[in-house]
Amino acid sequence: MTFKRAGFLTKIVVLALLIYMAISLLDLRKKIQDVQLLRDDLSRQVTDQRLENKKLEDAIANSDDPEMLEQVARDRGYVEENETLFIDVAN
């Protein structure tokens, strides 16, 4: 059984196909890395949003709690009757 040797044109075509496949593979690899970075960023955003939602749920659940109301009022600068508010202007 004898095989016919590949001609010059066949070798060029095979080489061109191999180069095209290598370039396509590198391009796909770059796209995969970009999508993985995007996925990680979105995953971080989801985690942050879930934490924020949990804080808001706790705030809603404790909205009638007197200690919670007092803390919110103090955060806004309110004081109880007969209390003196000192403001540090040195900083």
XYZ file of C-alpha atoms in Angstrom:
91
model
C 0.000 0.000 0.000
C 1.527 3.284 -1.053
C 0.586 6.736 0.154
C 0.693 9.804 -1.981
C 2.734 12.588 -0.406
C 0.863 15.735 0.497
C 1.444 18.563 -1.918
C 2.707 22.008 -1.065
C -0.791 23.552 -1.279
C -2.192 20.944 1.119
C 0.542 21.708 3.634
C -0.187 25.440 3.411
C -3.922 24.863 3.929
C -3.312 22.617 6.969
C -0.868 25.146 8.432
C -3.371 27.982 7.919
C -6.098 25.946 9.641
C -3.813 25.199 12.586
C -2.932 28.889 12.977
C -6.603 29.851 12.772
C -7.536 27.249 15.419
C -4.746 28.438 17.754
C -5.844 32.075 17.447
C -9.482 31.104 18.016
C -8.523 29.084 21.077
C -6.601 32.007 22.588
C -9.523 34.350 21.892
C -11.966 31.965 23.584
C -9.639 31.650 26.569
C -9.605 35.449 26.967
C -13.407 35.602 26.741
C -13.728 32.875 29.382
C -11.430 34.790 31.752
C -13.444 37.994 31.236
C -16.718 36.198 31.957
C -15.248 34.568 35.070
C -14.172 37.984 36.387
C -17.641 39.342 35.695
C -19.209 36.351 37.465
C -16.998 36.889 40.521
C -17.883 40.579 40.628
C -21.598 39.841 40.364
C -21.308 37.179 43.048
C -19.694 39.729 45.362
C -22.489 42.188 44.611
C -25.113 39.548 45.424
C -23.428 38.806 48.745
C -23.261 42.507 49.621
C -26.914 42.999 48.694
C -27.975 40.006 50.808
C -26.150 41.470 53.817
C -27.829 44.833 53.251
C -31.224 43.124 52.940
C -30.604 41.258 56.196
C -29.767 44.525 57.989
C -32.930 46.126 56.637
C -35.033 43.124 57.670
C -33.614 43.353 61.190
C -34.314 47.090 61.284
C -37.919 46.515 60.210
C -38.380 43.699 62.706
C -36.996 45.855 65.549
C -38.634 49.139 64.530
C -40.854 49.123 67.632
C -37.977 48.375 70.008
C -37.387 51.390 72.321
C -33.616 50.843 72.372
C -33.534 50.803 68.585
C -35.585 54.002 68.396
C -33.300 55.681 70.913
C -30.201 54.650 68.948
C -31.647 56.029 65.708
C -32.546 59.294 67.435
C -29.053 59.619 68.934
C -27.479 58.920 65.532
C -29.452 61.868 64.162
C -28.223 64.160 66.945
C -31.231 64.152 69.259
C -30.777 64.061 73.045
C -33.083 63.260 75.905
C -34.568 65.932 78.064
C -32.095 67.364 80.609
C -29.089 66.000 78.715
C -26.264 68.209 77.514
C -24.821 67.677 74.061
C -21.111 68.394 73.676
C -19.751 68.844 70.178
C -16.023 68.299 69.686
C -14.874 71.022 67.303
C -11.161 70.247 67.770
C -11.253 67.407 65.236
